[in-house]
Amino acid sequence: MAGTVARATRGRVALLTLDNPPVNALGAALRDDLAAALDAAIEDAAVGAIVIAAAGRTFPAGADIREFDAEARGIALPDLCDRIEAAPKPVIAALHGTALGGGLELALAAHVRIALASARLGFPEVKLGLLPGAGGTQRTPRLIGAEQALRLMISGQRIGAAEALAMGLIDGVVEEGLTEAAIALAADLAAEGKPPVPTRARRTGFRDPVLYARIIAAAREAPRNARLPAPDRIVDCVEAALLLPFDAGLTFERTAFADLLTSPAAKGLRHAFLAERLLRHTPEAGLAPRPVAQVGVVGGGPVGAGLLAALLGAGLRATLIEADRDALIAGLERIATLHEAEVAAGRLTPEARDADWERLAGSVDPARLAGAEAILDPGEAPQASLALADALAASLTPGAVLALGDPASPLWAAAASLGRAGDAIGLAVTEPSHVAPLVDLCPAPATAAETTATVAALLHRVGKTVLRSANGTFVLESLRAAGRRALRRAAEAGAAPEALEAALRDFGFALGARPFGALPATAVSDTSPSGERIAEGCLLALIAAGARLVAAGVALRPSDVDVAATLGLGFPRWRGGPMHMADERGLLQVRNALLALAAEDADLWSPAAIFDHLIKYGERFRDLDGGKSA
Ligand code: CAA
């Protein structure tokens, strides 16, 4: 074993196993170790073919994103890929898990690729504002042509092994025994003794150059967000694959990759990716959650019904409690409507829908919740909450947890009077959709850590992104309130609702002003602030609020504020989030801008003391993220 790559010999086959948990990201150590192991295998006269496989859950899921902002070390990934391709002995890549980005590019540099049937392949670089920069834009179209190459690279979507095989991206699929199959194939190739065909020499995808050029031209015309430069550069690179000799194409790709890497959009998207991963790093992350198989939901309003659909979709049993028969029927109908939409969209089979429905119960009697390991009350049905509070002793069985959306819910007091305050926690599911990913989880002072861990695990299970707030305040709600107040200020200064909407959309807010809630109608004047001023006021309000939340320990780290903004308020992901933007602008400049606005509304815009502290020590918000953020 040379660090992160284990080397074994099976007959005439050298098996190189990559081992860099959790996702075999292609960091400097792994690249260097693989290059060394490859060289050794090439030099070893007893070796006739080489297999590159991966230990653990996946073949490399890409370059190491955390290295993108650090000084370059070790052999560069494109150079490693070139070395694999130039190997005089056949190299076989054995793919399982998620072979993504640089991982897939590494595989494309090998001479043969086989995959486990469950493997997923893709180029997610575009979601990070990048393009496949290790030869992917040049090798992929040689194998599968312009249309499929562009589809994969511009959408960033993953495909299954069968589809990859059908389009010619890989050469074989096995149901099981991947490594053994790869070794057997390698042994055959070693016995044949033919020199391998490098992907750079393949021309299958160039069979029809006229069609290729037409596809490039059409891709150039496709409407796209002008603020995201990566797709256009991908089109350029795929065009270059046809027009330029391979090495010149690689140089072209490398230049485009380097340009994109330092672009503000890529920095923002990288930050957003890592910020979402950091969310799971909470004080209770190591605690074992209590098992939950049955859940009660109070209220079948839009949020409750959405939660129920998500819980059922994850295979849980669920009971809807409503205050009366009519409300119960309406709630069940909402769930049915959500289900039908999923079936119509092809995301749910009728059989799965029926199975979900069988695990659903509805009642107007809160005592029917006895036996549920978790009760979720988003706060949409105050009458039902009241009834549950009266019957809580019978409904909240020992060990069950209670998650409450309304800070003023009578259930808090009811839980405390039963000696169950430790089992109750605050929960904010603000977007009334079963697909809305973000849920804000806020332990009260008395909440037991195990309760937080249990509810977080339940929400993860149903596909939610969990934002862990602290100290009795919800991060997302506080940010929303700050943004709303800034918009109200702009309205009072004469901006019409349409101007507010346009300003936010121009800035990049995907949903405009909607996530900020209803704004009061105000008199529109001729002296309306400009769109830029409106957006700037809103951005600075979010930054100021975010800084206060961080200083008060409500947000566990600045990057959590950014996730709340991007996933909860539609803040443009490619801008990273308000705290990322503050860092990028420079905190001194941001503080001064805040001070200038604070004269208008000190509560909204005055900068918290944390700005002075960070500025004094030459730090930025990202320095408080725990060292992992971009
Ligand atoms: N680099 C560094 N770390 C990564 C990583 C990467 N490419 N991908 C995942 N990780 C880390 C995560 O940060 C997380 O770390 P912690 O446990 O310390 O928080 C850990 O791996 C597990 O990740 P997830 O929580 O996301 O696990 P998951 O099972 O939900 O998803 C995944 C796994 C599908 C691989 C997902 O992590 C993912 O989509 N990763 C990004 C893939 C990607 O974008 N690759 C392209 C990189 S760019 C590139 O390769 C450029 C090029 O052409 C040279």
PDB file of N, CA, C and O in Angstrom, residues 432-479:
ATOM      1  N   PRO A 432     -44.512  25.621   1.701  1.00  0.00           N
ATOM      2  CA  PRO A 432     -45.546  24.586   1.718  1.00  0.00           C
ATOM      3  C   PRO A 432     -45.401  23.604   0.570  1.00  0.00           C
ATOM      4  O   PRO A 432     -46.219  23.543  -0.326  1.00  0.00           O
ATOM      5  N   SER A 433     -44.340  22.859   0.563  1.00  0.00           N
ATOM      6  CA  SER A 433     -44.167  21.882  -0.501  1.00  0.00           C
ATOM      7  C   SER A 433     -43.434  20.682   0.059  1.00  0.00           C
ATOM      8  O   SER A 433     -42.532  20.816   0.872  1.00  0.00           O
ATOM      9  N   HIS A 434     -43.843  19.507  -0.425  1.00  0.00           N
ATOM     10  CA  HIS A 434     -43.172  18.311   0.050  1.00  0.00           C
ATOM     11  C   HIS A 434     -41.786  18.173  -0.559  1.00  0.00           C
ATOM     12  O   HIS A 434     -41.015  17.339  -0.149  1.00  0.00           O
ATOM     13  N   VAL A 435     -41.482  18.999  -1.569  1.00  0.00           N
ATOM     14  CA  VAL A 435     -40.141  18.910  -2.140  1.00  0.00           C
ATOM     15  C   VAL A 435     -39.198  19.987  -1.604  1.00  0.00           C
ATOM     16  O   VAL A 435     -38.004  19.897  -1.793  1.00  0.00           O
ATOM     17  N   ALA A 436     -39.753  21.019  -0.940  1.00  0.00           N
ATOM     18  CA  ALA A 436     -38.896  22.079  -0.396  1.00  0.00           C
ATOM     19  C   ALA A 436     -37.871  21.442   0.519  1.00  0.00           C
ATOM     20  O   ALA A 436     -38.212  20.736   1.449  1.00  0.00           O
ATOM     21  N   PRO A 437     -36.604  21.650   0.230  1.00  0.00           N
ATOM     22  CA  PRO A 437     -35.617  20.863   0.950  1.00  0.00           C
ATOM     23  C   PRO A 437     -35.259  21.391   2.333  1.00  0.00           C
ATOM     24  O   PRO A 437     -34.797  20.623   3.165  1.00  0.00           O
ATOM     25  N   LEU A 438     -35.456  22.673   2.581  1.00  0.00           N
ATOM     26  CA  LEU A 438     -34.862  23.222   3.802  1.00  0.00           C
ATOM     27  C   LEU A 438     -35.827  23.230   4.985  1.00  0.00           C
ATOM     28  O   LEU A 438     -36.944  23.728   4.879  1.00  0.00           O
ATOM     29  N   VAL A 439     -35.361  22.672   6.102  1.00  0.00           N
ATOM     30  CA  VAL A 439     -36.124  22.708   7.348  1.00  0.00           C
ATOM     31  C   VAL A 439     -35.211  23.263   8.422  1.00  0.00           C
ATOM     32  O   VAL A 439     -34.065  22.858   8.546  1.00  0.00           O
ATOM     33  N   ASP A 440     -35.753  24.216   9.151  1.00  0.00           N
ATOM     34  CA  ASP A 440     -34.974  24.856  10.206  1.00  0.00           C
ATOM     35  C   ASP A 440     -35.334  24.178  11.529  1.00  0.00           C
ATOM     36  O   ASP A 440     -36.504  24.098  11.903  1.00  0.00           O
ATOM     37  N   LEU A 441     -34.325  23.687  12.221  1.00  0.00           N
ATOM     38  CA  LEU A 441     -34.547  22.940  13.461  1.00  0.00           C
ATOM     39  C   LEU A 441     -33.919  23.728  14.594  1.00  0.00           C
ATOM     40  O   LEU A 441     -32.733  24.043  14.541  1.00  0.00           O
ATOM     41  N   CYS A 442     -34.722  24.038  15.598  1.00  0.00           N
ATOM     42  CA  CYS A 442     -34.218  24.931  16.634  1.00  0.00           C
ATOM     43  C   CYS A 442     -34.498  24.376  18.035  1.00  0.00           C
ATOM     44  O   CYS A 442     -35.623  24.458  18.540  1.00  0.00           O
ATOM     45  N   PRO A 443     -33.504  23.794  18.683  1.00  0.00           N
ATOM     46  CA  PRO A 443     -33.720  23.285  20.032  1.00  0.00           C
ATOM     47  C   PRO A 443     -34.017  24.422  21.015  1.00  0.00           C
ATOM     48  O   PRO A 443     -33.422  25.489  20.901  1.00  0.00           O
ATOM     49  N   ALA A 444     -34.945  24.188  21.937  1.00  0.00           N
ATOM     50  CA  ALA A 444     -35.186  25.136  23.025  1.00  0.00           C
ATOM     51  C   ALA A 444     -34.137  24.858  24.100  1.00  0.00           C
ATOM     52  O   ALA A 444     -33.458  23.826  24.058  1.00  0.00           O
ATOM     53  N   PRO A 445     -34.008  25.764  25.087  1.00  0.00           N
ATOM     54  CA  PRO A 445     -32.986  25.527  26.109  1.00  0.00           C
ATOM     55  C   PRO A 445     -33.126  24.160  26.789  1.00  0.00           C
ATOM     56  O   PRO A 445     -32.129  23.526  27.129  1.00  0.00           O
ATOM     57  N   ALA A 446     -34.372  23.687  26.954  1.00  0.00           N
ATOM     58  CA  ALA A 446     -34.558  22.421  27.675  1.00  0.00           C
ATOM     59  C   ALA A 446     -34.456  21.194  26.767  1.00  0.00           C
ATOM     60  O   ALA A 446     -34.486  20.061  27.241  1.00  0.00           O
ATOM     61  N   THR A 447     -34.376  21.409  25.447  1.00  0.00           N
ATOM     62  CA  THR A 447     -34.387  20.265  24.522  1.00  0.00           C
ATOM     63  C   THR A 447     -33.165  19.374  24.731  1.00  0.00           C
ATOM     64  O   THR A 447     -32.034  19.864  24.799  1.00  0.00           O
ATOM     65  N   ALA A 448     -33.394  18.075  24.821  1.00  0.00           N
ATOM     66  CA  ALA A 448     -32.276  17.133  24.965  1.00  0.00           C
ATOM     67  C   ALA A 448     -31.572  16.976  23.617  1.00  0.00           C
ATOM     68  O   ALA A 448     -32.216  16.994  22.568  1.00  0.00           O
ATOM     69  N   ALA A 449     -30.252  16.814  23.673  1.00  0.00           N
ATOM     70  CA  ALA A 449     -29.476  16.662  22.429  1.00  0.00           C
ATOM     71  C   ALA A 449     -29.980  15.465  21.622  1.00  0.00           C
ATOM     72  O   ALA A 449     -30.026  15.495  20.391  1.00  0.00           O
ATOM     73  N   GLU A 450     -30.399  14.429  22.328  1.00  0.00           N
ATOM     74  CA  GLU A 450     -30.884  13.227  21.645  1.00  0.00           C
ATOM     75  C   GLU A 450     -32.160  13.528  20.831  1.00  0.00           C
ATOM     76  O   GLU A 450     -32.386  12.942  19.769  1.00  0.00           O
ATOM     77  N   THR A 451     -32.973  14.427  21.358  1.00  0.00           N
ATOM     78  CA  THR A 451     -34.183  14.827  20.629  1.00  0.00           C
ATOM     79  C   THR A 451     -33.800  15.506  19.324  1.00  0.00           C
ATOM     80  O   THR A 451     -34.353  15.209  18.255  1.00  0.00           O
ATOM     81  N   THR A 452     -32.839  16.430  19.401  1.00  0.00           N
ATOM     82  CA  THR A 452     -32.384  17.124  18.193  1.00  0.00           C
ATOM     83  C   THR A 452     -31.852  16.105  17.190  1.00  0.00           C
ATOM     84  O   THR A 452     -32.179  16.162  15.993  1.00  0.00           O
ATOM     85  N   ALA A 453     -31.036  15.169  17.683  1.00  0.00           N
ATOM     86  CA  ALA A 453     -30.453  14.165  16.781  1.00  0.00           C
ATOM     87  C   ALA A 453     -31.551  13.325  16.140  1.00  0.00           C
ATOM     88  O   ALA A 453     -31.491  12.997  14.946  1.00  0.00           O
ATOM     89  N   THR A 454     -32.592  12.986  16.923  1.00  0.00           N
ATOM     90  CA  THR A 454     -33.665  12.126  16.406  1.00  0.00           C
ATOM     91  C   THR A 454     -34.480  12.837  15.327  1.00  0.00           C
ATOM     92  O   THR A 454     -34.755  12.271  14.266  1.00  0.00           O
ATOM     93  N   VAL A 455     -34.849  14.084  15.598  1.00  0.00           N
ATOM     94  CA  VAL A 455     -35.663  14.803  14.606  1.00  0.00           C
ATOM     95  C   VAL A 455     -34.824  15.105  13.360  1.00  0.00           C
ATOM     96  O   VAL A 455     -35.300  14.982  12.232  1.00  0.00           O
ATOM     97  N   ALA A 456     -33.543  15.457  13.563  1.00  0.00           N
ATOM     98  CA  ALA A 456     -32.671  15.727  12.402  1.00  0.00           C
ATOM     99  C   ALA A 456     -32.556  14.470  11.537  1.00  0.00           C
ATOM    100  O   ALA A 456     -32.674  14.537  10.309  1.00  0.00           O
ATOM    101  N   ALA A 457     -32.357  13.321  12.194  1.00  0.00           N
ATOM    102  CA  ALA A 457     -32.210  12.072  11.430  1.00  0.00           C
ATOM    103  C   ALA A 457     -33.497  11.755  10.671  1.00  0.00           C
ATOM    104  O   ALA A 457     -33.454  11.320   9.514  1.00  0.00           O
ATOM    105  N   LEU A 458     -34.642  11.988  11.314  1.00  0.00           N
ATOM    106  CA  LEU A 458     -35.923  11.730  10.646  1.00  0.00           C
ATOM    107  C   LEU A 458     -36.059  12.616   9.408  1.00  0.00           C
ATOM    108  O   LEU A 458     -36.454  12.160   8.326  1.00  0.00           O
ATOM    109  N   LEU A 459     -35.697  13.887   9.556  1.00  0.00           N
ATOM    110  CA  LEU A 459     -35.829  14.815   8.432  1.00  0.00           C
ATOM    111  C   LEU A 459     -34.844  14.476   7.316  1.00  0.00           C
ATOM    112  O   LEU A 459     -35.180  14.558   6.134  1.00  0.00           O
ATOM    113  N   HIS A 460     -33.640  14.076   7.684  1.00  0.00           N
ATOM    114  CA  HIS A 460     -32.683  13.639   6.651  1.00  0.00           C
ATOM    115  C   HIS A 460     -33.244  12.450   5.881  1.00  0.00           C
ATOM    116  O   HIS A 460     -33.117  12.355   4.670  1.00  0.00           O
ATOM    117  N   ARG A 461     -33.876  11.567   6.650  1.00  0.00           N
ATOM    118  CA  ARG A 461     -34.412  10.361   6.021  1.00  0.00           C
ATOM    119  C   ARG A 461     -35.446  10.693   4.961  1.00  0.00           C
ATOM    120  O   ARG A 461     -35.576   9.996   3.965  1.00  0.00           O
ATOM    121  N   VAL A 462     -36.209  11.743   5.173  1.00  0.00           N
ATOM    122  CA  VAL A 462     -37.236  12.096   4.189  1.00  0.00           C
ATOM    123  C   VAL A 462     -36.707  13.115   3.174  1.00  0.00           C
ATOM    124  O   VAL A 462     -37.478  13.749   2.459  1.00  0.00           O
ATOM    125  N   GLY A 463     -35.394  13.264   3.121  1.00  0.00           N
ATOM    126  CA  GLY A 463     -34.797  14.066   2.059  1.00  0.00           C
ATOM    127  C   GLY A 463     -34.709  15.552   2.318  1.00  0.00           C
ATOM    128  O   GLY A 463     -34.500  16.338   1.399  1.00  0.00           O
ATOM    129  N   LYS A 464     -34.893  15.960   3.576  1.00  0.00           N
ATOM    130  CA  LYS A 464     -34.803  17.384   3.862  1.00  0.00           C
ATOM    131  C   LYS A 464     -33.357  17.786   4.145  1.00  0.00           C
ATOM    132  O   LYS A 464     -32.564  16.991   4.653  1.00  0.00           O
ATOM    133  N   THR A 465     -33.054  19.019   3.845  1.00  0.00           N
ATOM    134  CA  THR A 465     -31.798  19.614   4.267  1.00  0.00           C
ATOM    135  C   THR A 465     -32.090  20.295   5.597  1.00  0.00           C
ATOM    136  O   THR A 465     -33.009  21.101   5.685  1.00  0.00           O
ATOM    137  N   VAL A 466     -31.337  19.939   6.620  1.00  0.00           N
ATOM    138  CA  VAL A 466     -31.661  20.441   7.956  1.00  0.00           C
ATOM    139  C   VAL A 466     -30.691  21.543   8.364  1.00  0.00           C
ATOM    140  O   VAL A 466     -29.480  21.348   8.389  1.00  0.00           O
ATOM    141  N   LEU A 467     -31.267  22.682   8.633  1.00  0.00           N
ATOM    142  CA  LEU A 467     -30.494  23.810   9.147  1.00  0.00           C
ATOM    143  C   LEU A 467     -30.677  23.820  10.661  1.00  0.00           C
ATOM    144  O   LEU A 467     -31.796  23.911  11.147  1.00  0.00           O
ATOM    145  N   ARG A 468     -29.582  23.714  11.393  1.00  0.00           N
ATOM    146  CA  ARG A 468     -29.684  23.613  12.849  1.00  0.00           C
ATOM    147  C   ARG A 468     -29.447  24.997  13.450  1.00  0.00           C
ATOM    148  O   ARG A 468     -28.341  25.501  13.485  1.00  0.00           O
ATOM    149  N   SER A 469     -30.547  25.634  13.886  1.00  0.00           N
ATOM    150  CA  SER A 469     -30.435  26.917  14.556  1.00  0.00           C
ATOM    151  C   SER A 469     -30.193  26.676  16.042  1.00  0.00           C
ATOM    152  O   SER A 469     -30.217  25.538  16.505  1.00  0.00           O
ATOM    153  N   ALA A 470     -29.968  27.739  16.786  1.00  0.00           N
ATOM    154  CA  ALA A 470     -29.684  27.572  18.215  1.00  0.00           C
ATOM    155  C   ALA A 470     -30.243  28.752  19.000  1.00  0.00           C
ATOM    156  O   ALA A 470     -30.662  29.756  18.426  1.00  0.00           O
ATOM    157  N   ASN A 471     -30.216  28.591  20.294  1.00  0.00           N
ATOM    158  CA  ASN A 471     -30.599  29.662  21.217  1.00  0.00           C
ATOM    159  C   ASN A 471     -32.007  30.198  20.989  1.00  0.00           C
ATOM    160  O   ASN A 471     -32.277  31.394  21.122  1.00  0.00           O
ATOM    161  N   GLY A 472     -32.901  29.319  20.614  1.00  0.00           N
ATOM    162  CA  GLY A 472     -34.316  29.691  20.588  1.00  0.00           C
ATOM    163  C   GLY A 472     -34.730  30.586  19.434  1.00  0.00           C
ATOM    164  O   GLY A 472     -35.850  31.105  19.431  1.00  0.00           O
ATOM    165  N   THR A 473     -33.873  30.802  18.454  1.00  0.00           N
ATOM    166  CA  THR A 473     -34.238  31.665  17.329  1.00  0.00           C
ATOM    167  C   THR A 473     -33.996  30.911  16.027  1.00  0.00           C
ATOM    168  O   THR A 473     -32.995  30.210  15.897  1.00  0.00           O
ATOM    169  N   PHE A 474     -34.918  31.069  15.083  1.00  0.00           N
ATOM    170  CA  PHE A 474     -34.748  30.416  13.783  1.00  0.00           C
ATOM    171  C   PHE A 474     -33.919  31.309  12.847  1.00  0.00           C
ATOM    172  O   PHE A 474     -34.258  32.476  12.646  1.00  0.00           O
ATOM    173  N   VAL A 475     -32.867  30.738  12.269  1.00  0.00           N
ATOM    174  CA  VAL A 475     -32.012  31.510  11.363  1.00  0.00           C
ATOM    175  C   VAL A 475     -32.805  31.998  10.156  1.00  0.00           C
ATOM    176  O   VAL A 475     -32.793  33.185   9.813  1.00  0.00           O
ATOM    177  N   LEU A 476     -33.518  31.063   9.518  1.00  0.00           N
ATOM    178  CA  LEU A 476     -34.188  31.427   8.272  1.00  0.00           C
ATOM    179  C   LEU A 476     -35.235  32.504   8.508  1.00  0.00           C
ATOM    180  O   LEU A 476     -35.343  33.470   7.758  1.00  0.00           O
ATOM    181  N   GLU A 477     -36.009  32.338   9.583  1.00  0.00           N
ATOM    182  CA  GLU A 477     -37.076  33.300   9.838  1.00  0.00           C
ATOM    183  C   GLU A 477     -36.489  34.686  10.121  1.00  0.00           C
ATOM    184  O   GLU A 477     -37.034  35.711   9.697  1.00  0.00           O
ATOM    185  N   SER A 478     -35.366  34.725  10.835  1.00  0.00           N
ATOM    186  CA  SER A 478     -34.739  36.011  11.143  1.00  0.00           C
ATOM    187  C   SER A 478     -34.241  36.684   9.871  1.00  0.00           C
ATOM    188  O   SER A 478     -34.374  37.898   9.704  1.00  0.00           O
ATOM    189  N   LEU A 479     -33.672  35.884   8.981  1.00  0.00           N
ATOM    190  CA  LEU A 479     -33.192  36.452   7.713  1.00  0.00           C
ATOM    191  C   LEU A 479     -34.349  36.971   6.884  1.00  0.00           C
ATOM    192  O   LEU A 479     -34.300  38.046   6.300  1.00  0.00           O
TER     193      LEU A 479
END
